[in-house]
Amino acid sequence: MPLISPSRRLRRTPFSDGVEAAGVKAYTVYNHMLLPTVFRSVEEDYHHLKEAVQVWDVAVERQVELRGPDAARLMQMLTPRDLRGMEAGRCFYVPIVDETGGMLNDPVAVKLAEDRWWISIADSDLLYWVKGIANGYRLDVLVDEPDVSPLAVQGPKSDELMARVFGDAVRDVKFFRFGWFEFQGRPLVVARSGYSKQGGFEIYVEGSDIGMPLWHALMEAGKDLDVHAGCPNGIERVEGGLLSYGNDMNDDNTPHECGLGRFCNTQTAIGCMGRDALLRVAKEGPIQQVRAIEIAGDKVPGCDRVWPVMAGEKRVGQVTSAAWSPDFRTNVAIGMVRMTHWDDRTAVQVVTPDGSRDAVVYENFWA
Ligand code: THG
């Protein structure tokens, strides 16, 4: 592969110096920013993530901040998930849809206070959609991208590492909740969340100046835990069925097609964009849906375009992410499959770049 030319448009993060000193081998671009994808090798990183603890530069999870009296109203306009029962101190995974019910993003909403929210976005320019709605409806709310960069600590030893840096109280933070914890006298949001199924935390680092000091503190405190720089792992996240916006879905898909119907309460999410369209699809049900797909044979190549899912001569879907799983000793994949073939254990074929392979559709992911 050719290199990518650095420039100001391709933003570095507060942790990029640490990432590069740790020997990052490849980057991708996400929200116009550098996101590491490989340190030692994707497979070595995978095993290490499941055994030890890693520190991830996920500053690309940019925040869209809503501040002001209409912040909560605006947040509910953005998502079909009912936010009425959501208290400050909680994080919600929320589909964001356009006026047709198409997915614009699948962020984590962080409720700091009734009048202050962070939307921790996936890879699409959500800021402009949110500003458009805030201004078009003349809402009393400020919308901007603050200097907040998430740093994730993931893996089975993440509780121990976090307790050493932030104190034992961090162990009591529950899944998808956050607390305020001090680092160098600065209060930071620390949530139990992250883009892996191995457990861990996300530190919302407010102020780029403390990025590298915090990075070093975690690396120093975790030496005997075998802490290493890591990143969202392309194998582990497919095993766990964690969706990637732009890969596994885009604005052509409804949340129901993405398997995110459980995060929609379209009946009661009054005022949300695309509500009428979603009420229709919720009633009729989707005709295709995200599924786990096992692809037979040796390690598949990287999936940088869709691979058709076939039932004989008939196209019944597409694979959008795939990887060889060392633990399950098979190729794991995520795809969109039509209703006629989405039942558990349906046999299909997948057209990979090096030929057609036998495959099986599953209703549940591996992890
Ligand atoms: N953390 C934060 N911001 C993010 C991500 C993150 N922004 C970008 C991207 N990841 C957004 N997409 C996701 C996808 C899945 C999850 C979180 C964000 C996730 N899902 C869990 C699951 O599906 O098992 C739990 C969902 C739930 O039960 O609420 O964690 O990772 N800050």
PDB file of C-alpha atoms in Angstrom, residues 55-343:
ATOM      1  CA  VAL A  55      -4.494   1.831  26.123  1.00  0.00           C
ATOM      2  CA  TRP A  56      -6.293   3.009  22.977  1.00  0.00           C
ATOM      3  CA  ASP A  57      -6.081   6.412  21.292  1.00  0.00           C
ATOM      4  CA  VAL A  58      -9.740   6.769  20.312  1.00  0.00           C
ATOM      5  CA  ALA A  59      -9.651  10.568  20.107  1.00  0.00           C
ATOM      6  CA  VAL A  60     -11.420  10.066  16.731  1.00  0.00           C
ATOM      7  CA  GLU A  61     -14.557   9.480  18.792  1.00  0.00           C
ATOM      8  CA  ARG A  62     -15.137  13.245  18.599  1.00  0.00           C
ATOM      9  CA  GLN A  63     -17.697  14.884  20.842  1.00  0.00           C
ATOM     10  CA  VAL A  64     -20.584  17.004  19.641  1.00  0.00           C
ATOM     11  CA  GLU A  65     -21.400  19.088  22.704  1.00  0.00           C
ATOM     12  CA  LEU A  66     -24.924  20.425  23.340  1.00  0.00           C
ATOM     13  CA  ARG A  67     -25.091  23.169  25.927  1.00  0.00           C
ATOM     14  CA  GLY A  68     -28.079  25.284  26.984  1.00  0.00           C
ATOM     15  CA  PRO A  69     -31.751  25.156  28.002  1.00  0.00           C
ATOM     16  CA  ASP A  70     -32.817  23.265  24.835  1.00  0.00           C
ATOM     17  CA  ALA A  71     -30.005  20.667  24.948  1.00  0.00           C
ATOM     18  CA  ALA A  72     -32.225  17.782  26.114  1.00  0.00           C
ATOM     19  CA  ARG A  73     -34.943  18.688  23.626  1.00  0.00           C
ATOM     20  CA  LEU A  74     -32.402  18.735  20.777  1.00  0.00           C
ATOM     21  CA  MET A  75     -30.914  15.405  21.887  1.00  0.00           C
ATOM     22  CA  GLN A  76     -34.373  13.786  21.739  1.00  0.00           C
ATOM     23  CA  MET A  77     -34.945  15.279  18.275  1.00  0.00           C
ATOM     24  CA  LEU A  78     -31.843  13.433  17.077  1.00  0.00           C
ATOM     25  CA  THR A  79     -32.692   9.891  18.189  1.00  0.00           C
ATOM     26  CA  PRO A  80     -35.637   7.469  18.244  1.00  0.00           C
ATOM     27  CA  ARG A  81     -34.387   6.109  21.604  1.00  0.00           C
ATOM     28  CA  ASP A  82     -36.591   7.422  24.448  1.00  0.00           C
ATOM     29  CA  LEU A  83     -34.333   9.526  26.680  1.00  0.00           C
ATOM     30  CA  ARG A  84     -36.915  10.508  29.312  1.00  0.00           C
ATOM     31  CA  GLY A  85     -35.658   8.001  31.889  1.00  0.00           C
ATOM     32  CA  MET A  86     -31.989   8.855  31.303  1.00  0.00           C
ATOM     33  CA  GLU A  87     -30.296  10.459  34.298  1.00  0.00           C
ATOM     34  CA  ALA A  88     -27.127  12.555  34.362  1.00  0.00           C
ATOM     35  CA  GLY A  89     -24.171  10.188  34.790  1.00  0.00           C
ATOM     36  CA  ARG A  90     -25.430   7.750  32.187  1.00  0.00           C
ATOM     37  CA  CYS A  91     -24.283   6.833  28.675  1.00  0.00           C
ATOM     38  CA  PHE A  92     -26.745   5.550  26.033  1.00  0.00           C
ATOM     39  CA  TYR A  93     -25.935   3.925  22.697  1.00  0.00           C
ATOM     40  CA  VAL A  94     -28.256   5.866  20.380  1.00  0.00           C
ATOM     41  CA  PRO A  95     -29.109   5.487  16.698  1.00  0.00           C
ATOM     42  CA  ILE A  96     -29.245   8.885  14.954  1.00  0.00           C
ATOM     43  CA  VAL A  97     -31.494   8.964  11.892  1.00  0.00           C
ATOM     44  CA  ASP A  98     -32.405  11.420   9.125  1.00  0.00           C
ATOM     45  CA  GLU A  99     -35.916  12.379   7.973  1.00  0.00           C
ATOM     46  CA  THR A 100     -36.238   9.108   6.019  1.00  0.00           C
ATOM     47  CA  GLY A 101     -35.201   6.955   8.990  1.00  0.00           C
ATOM     48  CA  GLY A 102     -31.726   6.392   7.480  1.00  0.00           C
ATOM     49  CA  MET A 103     -28.798   5.954   9.888  1.00  0.00           C
ATOM     50  CA  LEU A 104     -26.572   9.047  10.108  1.00  0.00           C
ATOM     51  CA  ASN A 105     -24.424   7.833  13.006  1.00  0.00           C
ATOM     52  CA  ASP A 106     -24.496   5.411  15.963  1.00  0.00           C
ATOM     53  CA  PRO A 107     -22.858   7.337  18.807  1.00  0.00           C
ATOM     54  CA  VAL A 108     -22.778   7.053  22.566  1.00  0.00           C
ATOM     55  CA  ALA A 109     -24.754   9.901  24.180  1.00  0.00           C
ATOM     56  CA  VAL A 110     -23.253  11.083  27.477  1.00  0.00           C
ATOM     57  CA  LYS A 111     -25.583  13.055  29.752  1.00  0.00           C
ATOM     58  CA  LEU A 112     -23.425  15.388  31.856  1.00  0.00           C
ATOM     59  CA  ALA A 113     -26.421  17.432  33.065  1.00  0.00           C
ATOM     60  CA  GLU A 114     -29.917  18.258  31.870  1.00  0.00           C
ATOM     61  CA  ASP A 115     -28.459  21.163  29.886  1.00  0.00           C
ATOM     62  CA  ARG A 116     -25.122  19.606  28.873  1.00  0.00           C
ATOM     63  CA  TRP A 117     -24.570  16.529  26.672  1.00  0.00           C
ATOM     64  CA  TRP A 118     -21.756  14.959  24.671  1.00  0.00           C
ATOM     65  CA  ILE A 119     -22.518  12.912  21.582  1.00  0.00           C
ATOM     66  CA  SER A 120     -19.495  10.623  21.102  1.00  0.00           C
ATOM     67  CA  ILE A 121     -19.701  10.089  17.374  1.00  0.00           C
ATOM     68  CA  ALA A 122     -18.830   7.371  14.867  1.00  0.00           C
ATOM     69  CA  ASP A 123     -17.368   8.230  11.465  1.00  0.00           C
ATOM     70  CA  SER A 124     -19.683  10.804   9.865  1.00  0.00           C
ATOM     71  CA  ASP A 125     -19.868  14.610  10.024  1.00  0.00           C
ATOM     72  CA  LEU A 126     -22.732  14.689  12.507  1.00  0.00           C
ATOM     73  CA  LEU A 127     -21.855  18.201  13.767  1.00  0.00           C
ATOM     74  CA  TYR A 128     -23.389  19.825  10.663  1.00  0.00           C
ATOM     75  CA  TRP A 129     -26.690  17.909  10.939  1.00  0.00           C
ATOM     76  CA  VAL A 130     -26.952  18.876  14.620  1.00  0.00           C
ATOM     77  CA  LYS A 131     -26.104  22.540  13.970  1.00  0.00           C
ATOM     78  CA  GLY A 132     -28.646  22.589  11.118  1.00  0.00           C
ATOM     79  CA  ILE A 133     -31.420  21.324  13.362  1.00  0.00           C
ATOM     80  CA  ALA A 134     -30.479  23.609  16.282  1.00  0.00           C
ATOM     81  CA  ASN A 135     -30.484  26.684  14.072  1.00  0.00           C
ATOM     82  CA  GLY A 136     -33.393  25.686  11.805  1.00  0.00           C
ATOM     83  CA  TYR A 137     -35.661  25.175  14.830  1.00  0.00           C
ATOM     84  CA  ARG A 138     -34.200  28.267  16.591  1.00  0.00           C
ATOM     85  CA  LEU A 139     -33.299  26.241  19.672  1.00  0.00           C
ATOM     86  CA  ASP A 140     -31.596  27.870  22.648  1.00  0.00           C
ATOM     87  CA  VAL A 141     -28.509  25.651  22.576  1.00  0.00           C
ATOM     88  CA  LEU A 142     -24.828  25.892  21.665  1.00  0.00           C
ATOM     89  CA  VAL A 143     -23.464  23.118  19.440  1.00  0.00           C
ATOM     90  CA  ASP A 144     -19.740  22.641  18.979  1.00  0.00           C
ATOM     91  CA  GLU A 145     -16.796  20.220  19.057  1.00  0.00           C
ATOM     92  CA  PRO A 146     -14.955  20.695  22.378  1.00  0.00           C
ATOM     93  CA  ASP A 147     -11.303  19.803  23.089  1.00  0.00           C
ATOM     94  CA  VAL A 148     -12.265  16.372  24.450  1.00  0.00           C
ATOM     95  CA  SER A 149     -10.442  13.226  23.323  1.00  0.00           C
ATOM     96  CA  PRO A 150     -11.410   9.770  24.567  1.00  0.00           C
ATOM     97  CA  LEU A 151      -8.637   7.427  25.694  1.00  0.00           C
ATOM     98  CA  ALA A 152      -9.863   3.853  26.175  1.00  0.00           C
ATOM     99  CA  VAL A 153      -8.428   1.301  28.607  1.00  0.00           C
ATOM    100  CA  GLN A 154      -9.621  -2.143  27.498  1.00  0.00           C
ATOM    101  CA  GLY A 155      -8.993  -5.738  28.479  1.00  0.00           C
ATOM    102  CA  PRO A 156      -9.379  -8.015  31.531  1.00  0.00           C
ATOM    103  CA  LYS A 157      -6.782  -6.124  33.589  1.00  0.00           C
ATOM    104  CA  SER A 158      -8.276  -2.687  32.957  1.00  0.00           C
ATOM    105  CA  ASP A 159      -9.906  -2.420  36.419  1.00  0.00           C
ATOM    106  CA  GLU A 160      -6.541  -2.964  38.101  1.00  0.00           C
ATOM    107  CA  LEU A 161      -4.731  -0.456  35.883  1.00  0.00           C
ATOM    108  CA  MET A 162      -7.436   2.197  36.234  1.00  0.00           C
ATOM    109  CA  ALA A 163      -7.546   1.779  40.037  1.00  0.00           C
ATOM    110  CA  ARG A 164      -3.798   2.449  40.205  1.00  0.00           C
ATOM    111  CA  VAL A 165      -4.166   5.757  38.339  1.00  0.00           C
ATOM    112  CA  PHE A 166      -7.610   6.988  39.460  1.00  0.00           C
ATOM    113  CA  GLY A 167      -8.129   5.189  42.802  1.00  0.00           C
ATOM    114  CA  ASP A 168     -10.210   2.194  43.862  1.00  0.00           C
ATOM    115  CA  ALA A 169     -13.520   4.068  43.459  1.00  0.00           C
ATOM    116  CA  VAL A 170     -13.218   3.646  39.689  1.00  0.00           C
ATOM    117  CA  ARG A 171     -13.952  -0.075  40.181  1.00  0.00           C
ATOM    118  CA  ASP A 172     -17.506   0.834  41.243  1.00  0.00           C
ATOM    119  CA  VAL A 173     -18.426   2.564  37.965  1.00  0.00           C
ATOM    120  CA  LYS A 174     -21.125   0.434  36.324  1.00  0.00           C
ATOM    121  CA  PHE A 175     -21.519  -0.440  32.616  1.00  0.00           C
ATOM    122  CA  PHE A 176     -22.472   2.581  30.514  1.00  0.00           C
ATOM    123  CA  ARG A 177     -22.300   4.917  33.515  1.00  0.00           C
ATOM    124  CA  PHE A 178     -19.615   7.445  34.345  1.00  0.00           C
ATOM    125  CA  GLY A 179     -18.078   9.223  37.296  1.00  0.00           C
ATOM    126  CA  TRP A 180     -15.790  12.231  37.675  1.00  0.00           C
ATOM    127  CA  PHE A 181     -12.184  11.337  38.550  1.00  0.00           C
ATOM    128  CA  GLU A 182      -9.212  13.649  38.963  1.00  0.00           C
ATOM    129  CA  PHE A 183      -5.957  13.457  37.056  1.00  0.00           C
ATOM    130  CA  GLN A 184      -3.338  16.122  37.892  1.00  0.00           C
ATOM    131  CA  GLY A 185      -6.048  18.117  39.636  1.00  0.00           C
ATOM    132  CA  ARG A 186      -8.368  18.083  36.625  1.00  0.00           C
ATOM    133  CA  PRO A 187     -11.791  16.387  36.845  1.00  0.00           C
ATOM    134  CA  LEU A 188     -12.377  13.977  33.946  1.00  0.00           C
ATOM    135  CA  VAL A 189     -15.364  11.881  32.890  1.00  0.00           C
ATOM    136  CA  VAL A 190     -14.502   8.173  33.240  1.00  0.00           C
ATOM    137  CA  ALA A 191     -17.095   5.758  31.833  1.00  0.00           C
ATOM    138  CA  ARG A 192     -17.263   1.972  31.838  1.00  0.00           C
ATOM    139  CA  SER A 193     -17.624   1.514  28.076  1.00  0.00           C
ATOM    140  CA  GLY A 194     -15.547   0.949  24.960  1.00  0.00           C
ATOM    141  CA  TYR A 195     -15.433  -0.613  21.536  1.00  0.00           C
ATOM    142  CA  SER A 196     -14.554  -4.153  22.668  1.00  0.00           C
ATOM    143  CA  LYS A 197     -16.259  -7.003  24.513  1.00  0.00           C
ATOM    144  CA  GLN A 198     -13.280  -7.442  26.884  1.00  0.00           C
ATOM    145  CA  GLY A 199     -14.442  -4.863  29.429  1.00  0.00           C
ATOM    146  CA  GLY A 200     -12.873  -1.547  30.272  1.00  0.00           C
ATOM    147  CA  PHE A 201     -13.176   2.197  30.513  1.00  0.00           C
ATOM    148  CA  GLU A 202     -13.161   5.333  28.431  1.00  0.00           C
ATOM    149  CA  ILE A 203     -11.550   8.482  29.820  1.00  0.00           C
ATOM    150  CA  TYR A 204     -12.905  11.650  28.183  1.00  0.00           C
ATOM    151  CA  VAL A 205      -9.684  13.669  28.269  1.00  0.00           C
ATOM    152  CA  GLU A 206     -10.718  17.320  28.467  1.00  0.00           C
ATOM    153  CA  GLY A 207      -7.772  19.502  27.446  1.00  0.00           C
ATOM    154  CA  SER A 208      -5.176  18.246  24.944  1.00  0.00           C
ATOM    155  CA  ASP A 209      -2.359  19.358  27.271  1.00  0.00           C
ATOM    156  CA  ILE A 210      -2.958  16.455  29.679  1.00  0.00           C
ATOM    157  CA  GLY A 211      -3.156  13.846  26.901  1.00  0.00           C
ATOM    158  CA  MET A 212       0.482  12.735  26.950  1.00  0.00           C
ATOM    159  CA  PRO A 213       0.889  13.021  30.749  1.00  0.00           C
ATOM    160  CA  LEU A 214      -2.099  10.664  31.179  1.00  0.00           C
ATOM    161  CA  TRP A 215      -0.802   8.308  28.466  1.00  0.00           C
ATOM    162  CA  HIS A 216       2.572   8.078  30.268  1.00  0.00           C
ATOM    163  CA  ALA A 217       0.941   7.632  33.689  1.00  0.00           C
ATOM    164  CA  LEU A 218      -1.097   4.639  32.426  1.00  0.00           C
ATOM    165  CA  MET A 219       1.909   3.047  30.700  1.00  0.00           C
ATOM    166  CA  GLU A 220       4.089   3.526  33.792  1.00  0.00           C
ATOM    167  CA  ALA A 221       1.458   2.188  36.235  1.00  0.00           C
ATOM    168  CA  GLY A 222       0.741  -0.880  34.093  1.00  0.00           C
ATOM    169  CA  LYS A 223       4.275  -2.137  33.424  1.00  0.00           C
ATOM    170  CA  ASP A 224       3.843  -5.346  35.462  1.00  0.00           C
ATOM    171  CA  LEU A 225       0.372  -5.854  33.913  1.00  0.00           C
ATOM    172  CA  ASP A 226       1.961  -5.997  30.439  1.00  0.00           C
ATOM    173  CA  VAL A 227       0.077  -2.856  29.370  1.00  0.00           C
ATOM    174  CA  HIS A 228       0.574  -2.012  25.703  1.00  0.00           C
ATOM    175  CA  ALA A 229      -0.708   0.528  23.234  1.00  0.00           C
ATOM    176  CA  GLY A 230      -3.633  -0.958  21.327  1.00  0.00           C
ATOM    177  CA  CYS A 231      -6.586   0.021  19.183  1.00  0.00           C
ATOM    178  CA  PRO A 232     -10.061  -1.190  18.246  1.00  0.00           C
ATOM    179  CA  ASN A 233      -9.326  -4.698  16.951  1.00  0.00           C
ATOM    180  CA  GLY A 234     -10.785  -5.736  13.594  1.00  0.00           C
ATOM    181  CA  ILE A 235     -11.118  -9.389  14.645  1.00  0.00           C
ATOM    182  CA  GLU A 236     -12.440  -8.944  18.175  1.00  0.00           C
ATOM    183  CA  ARG A 237     -15.100  -6.397  17.206  1.00  0.00           C
ATOM    184  CA  VAL A 238     -16.496  -8.681  14.450  1.00  0.00           C
ATOM    185  CA  GLU A 239     -16.637 -11.625  16.890  1.00  0.00           C
ATOM    186  CA  GLY A 240     -18.579  -9.377  19.272  1.00  0.00           C
ATOM    187  CA  GLY A 241     -20.880  -7.938  16.590  1.00  0.00           C
ATOM    188  CA  LEU A 242     -19.875  -4.327  17.242  1.00  0.00           C
ATOM    189  CA  LEU A 243     -21.024  -2.399  14.181  1.00  0.00           C
ATOM    190  CA  SER A 244     -18.839   0.048  12.281  1.00  0.00           C
ATOM    191  CA  TYR A 245     -20.665   2.996  10.722  1.00  0.00           C
ATOM    192  CA  GLY A 246     -19.691   3.418   7.052  1.00  0.00           C
ATOM    193  CA  ASN A 247     -18.678  -0.245   6.873  1.00  0.00           C
ATOM    194  CA  ASP A 248     -21.603  -2.284   8.202  1.00  0.00           C
ATOM    195  CA  MET A 249     -24.283   0.355   7.678  1.00  0.00           C
ATOM    196  CA  ASN A 250     -24.876   3.813   6.245  1.00  0.00           C
ATOM    197  CA  ASP A 251     -27.753   6.214   5.549  1.00  0.00           C
ATOM    198  CA  ASP A 252     -29.432   3.640   3.272  1.00  0.00           C
ATOM    199  CA  ASN A 253     -30.148   1.510   6.356  1.00  0.00           C
ATOM    200  CA  THR A 254     -32.741   1.891   9.091  1.00  0.00           C
ATOM    201  CA  PRO A 255     -31.816   1.108  12.725  1.00  0.00           C
ATOM    202  CA  HIS A 256     -34.053  -1.982  12.463  1.00  0.00           C
ATOM    203  CA  GLU A 257     -31.982  -3.334   9.573  1.00  0.00           C
ATOM    204  CA  CYS A 258     -28.881  -2.761  11.708  1.00  0.00           C
ATOM    205  CA  GLY A 259     -30.298  -4.801  14.578  1.00  0.00           C
ATOM    206  CA  LEU A 260     -30.643  -1.594  16.592  1.00  0.00           C
ATOM    207  CA  GLY A 261     -34.431  -1.825  16.920  1.00  0.00           C
ATOM    208  CA  ARG A 262     -33.894  -2.540  20.636  1.00  0.00           C
ATOM    209  CA  PHE A 263     -32.507   0.994  20.983  1.00  0.00           C
ATOM    210  CA  CYS A 264     -35.605   2.554  19.347  1.00  0.00           C
ATOM    211  CA  ASN A 265     -38.804   3.553  21.146  1.00  0.00           C
ATOM    212  CA  THR A 266     -40.306   5.283  18.166  1.00  0.00           C
ATOM    213  CA  GLN A 267     -43.809   5.402  19.713  1.00  0.00           C
ATOM    214  CA  THR A 268     -42.661   7.432  22.714  1.00  0.00           C
ATOM    215  CA  ALA A 269     -39.636   9.292  21.290  1.00  0.00           C
ATOM    216  CA  ILE A 270     -41.840  12.290  20.495  1.00  0.00           C
ATOM    217  CA  GLY A 271     -40.269  14.906  18.251  1.00  0.00           C
ATOM    218  CA  CYS A 272     -37.492  12.778  16.810  1.00  0.00           C
ATOM    219  CA  MET A 273     -36.474  13.203  13.167  1.00  0.00           C
ATOM    220  CA  GLY A 274     -37.665  10.408  10.874  1.00  0.00           C
ATOM    221  CA  ARG A 275     -40.317   9.298  13.361  1.00  0.00           C
ATOM    222  CA  ASP A 276     -43.057   8.714  10.773  1.00  0.00           C
ATOM    223  CA  ALA A 277     -40.721   6.760   8.506  1.00  0.00           C
ATOM    224  CA  LEU A 278     -39.536   4.629  11.429  1.00  0.00           C
ATOM    225  CA  LEU A 279     -43.068   3.972  12.678  1.00  0.00           C
ATOM    226  CA  ARG A 280     -43.749   2.492   9.223  1.00  0.00           C
ATOM    227  CA  VAL A 281     -40.670   0.219   9.194  1.00  0.00           C
ATOM    228  CA  ALA A 282     -41.215  -0.759  12.828  1.00  0.00           C
ATOM    229  CA  LYS A 283     -44.748  -1.898  11.951  1.00  0.00           C
ATOM    230  CA  GLU A 284     -43.915  -3.724   8.720  1.00  0.00           C
ATOM    231  CA  GLY A 285     -40.510  -4.960   9.899  1.00  0.00           C
ATOM    232  CA  PRO A 286     -37.269  -4.785   7.907  1.00  0.00           C
ATOM    233  CA  ILE A 287     -36.681  -7.007   4.850  1.00  0.00           C
ATOM    234  CA  GLN A 288     -32.955  -7.355   5.492  1.00  0.00           C
ATOM    235  CA  GLN A 289     -30.948  -7.347   8.724  1.00  0.00           C
ATOM    236  CA  VAL A 290     -27.415  -7.481  10.082  1.00  0.00           C
ATOM    237  CA  ARG A 291     -26.236 -11.008  10.804  1.00  0.00           C
ATOM    238  CA  ALA A 292     -23.144 -12.915  11.930  1.00  0.00           C
ATOM    239  CA  ILE A 293     -21.760 -14.963   9.041  1.00  0.00           C
ATOM    240  CA  GLU A 294     -19.173 -17.740   9.269  1.00  0.00           C
ATOM    241  CA  ILE A 295     -17.128 -18.098   6.084  1.00  0.00           C
ATOM    242  CA  ALA A 296     -15.453 -21.486   5.485  1.00  0.00           C
ATOM    243  CA  GLY A 297     -11.845 -22.017   4.432  1.00  0.00           C
ATOM    244  CA  ASP A 298      -8.506 -20.349   5.159  1.00  0.00           C
ATOM    245  CA  LYS A 299      -7.997 -16.748   6.254  1.00  0.00           C
ATOM    246  CA  VAL A 300      -9.973 -14.368   4.027  1.00  0.00           C
ATOM    247  CA  PRO A 301      -8.327 -11.203   2.631  1.00  0.00           C
ATOM    248  CA  GLY A 302      -9.211  -7.771   4.056  1.00  0.00           C
ATOM    249  CA  CYS A 303     -12.777  -6.666   3.291  1.00  0.00           C
ATOM    250  CA  ASP A 304     -12.516  -3.211   1.657  1.00  0.00           C
ATOM    251  CA  ARG A 305     -15.646  -3.615  -0.509  1.00  0.00           C
ATOM    252  CA  VAL A 306     -18.852  -5.591  -0.104  1.00  0.00           C
ATOM    253  CA  TRP A 307     -18.772  -9.317  -0.833  1.00  0.00           C
ATOM    254  CA  PRO A 308     -22.025 -10.691  -2.298  1.00  0.00           C
ATOM    255  CA  VAL A 309     -23.910 -13.284  -0.240  1.00  0.00           C
ATOM    256  CA  MET A 310     -25.489 -15.827  -2.622  1.00  0.00           C
ATOM    257  CA  ALA A 311     -28.025 -18.624  -2.408  1.00  0.00           C
ATOM    258  CA  GLY A 312     -27.122 -20.403  -5.617  1.00  0.00           C
ATOM    259  CA  GLU A 313     -27.667 -17.876  -8.417  1.00  0.00           C
ATOM    260  CA  LYS A 314     -29.654 -15.451  -6.242  1.00  0.00           C
ATOM    261  CA  ARG A 315     -28.045 -12.565  -4.351  1.00  0.00           C
ATOM    262  CA  VAL A 316     -29.458 -12.520  -0.820  1.00  0.00           C
ATOM    263  CA  GLY A 317     -27.151 -10.058   0.924  1.00  0.00           C
ATOM    264  CA  GLN A 318     -23.617  -8.776   1.390  1.00  0.00           C
ATOM    265  CA  VAL A 319     -20.679  -9.202   3.747  1.00  0.00           C
ATOM    266  CA  THR A 320     -19.367  -5.845   4.993  1.00  0.00           C
ATOM    267  CA  SER A 321     -16.620  -6.849   7.509  1.00  0.00           C
ATOM    268  CA  ALA A 322     -14.669 -10.121   7.803  1.00  0.00           C
ATOM    269  CA  ALA A 323     -11.605 -11.525   9.568  1.00  0.00           C
ATOM    270  CA  TRP A 324      -9.912 -14.803  10.470  1.00  0.00           C
ATOM    271  CA  SER A 325     -10.621 -15.570  14.138  1.00  0.00           C
ATOM    272  CA  PRO A 326      -7.730 -17.391  15.828  1.00  0.00           C
ATOM    273  CA  ASP A 327      -9.922 -18.362  18.821  1.00  0.00           C
ATOM    274  CA  PHE A 328     -12.853 -19.724  16.798  1.00  0.00           C
ATOM    275  CA  ARG A 329     -10.567 -21.127  14.051  1.00  0.00           C
ATOM    276  CA  THR A 330     -12.862 -19.849  11.296  1.00  0.00           C
ATOM    277  CA  ASN A 331     -13.587 -16.652   9.391  1.00  0.00           C
ATOM    278  CA  VAL A 332     -16.033 -14.413  11.242  1.00  0.00           C
ATOM    279  CA  ALA A 333     -18.021 -11.780   9.372  1.00  0.00           C
ATOM    280  CA  ILE A 334     -20.769  -9.186   9.615  1.00  0.00           C
ATOM    281  CA  GLY A 335     -23.229  -8.824   6.754  1.00  0.00           C
ATOM    282  CA  MET A 336     -26.682  -7.664   5.745  1.00  0.00           C
ATOM    283  CA  VAL A 337     -28.911 -10.627   4.835  1.00  0.00           C
ATOM    284  CA  ARG A 338     -32.394 -10.711   3.240  1.00  0.00           C
ATOM    285  CA  MET A 339     -35.327 -12.093   5.218  1.00  0.00           C
ATOM    286  CA  THR A 340     -35.517 -15.298   3.149  1.00  0.00           C
ATOM    287  CA  HIS A 341     -32.048 -16.341   4.383  1.00  0.00           C
ATOM    288  CA  TRP A 342     -31.587 -14.654   7.786  1.00  0.00           C
ATOM    289  CA  ASP A 343     -32.754 -17.551   9.985  1.00  0.00           C
TER     290      ASP A 343
END
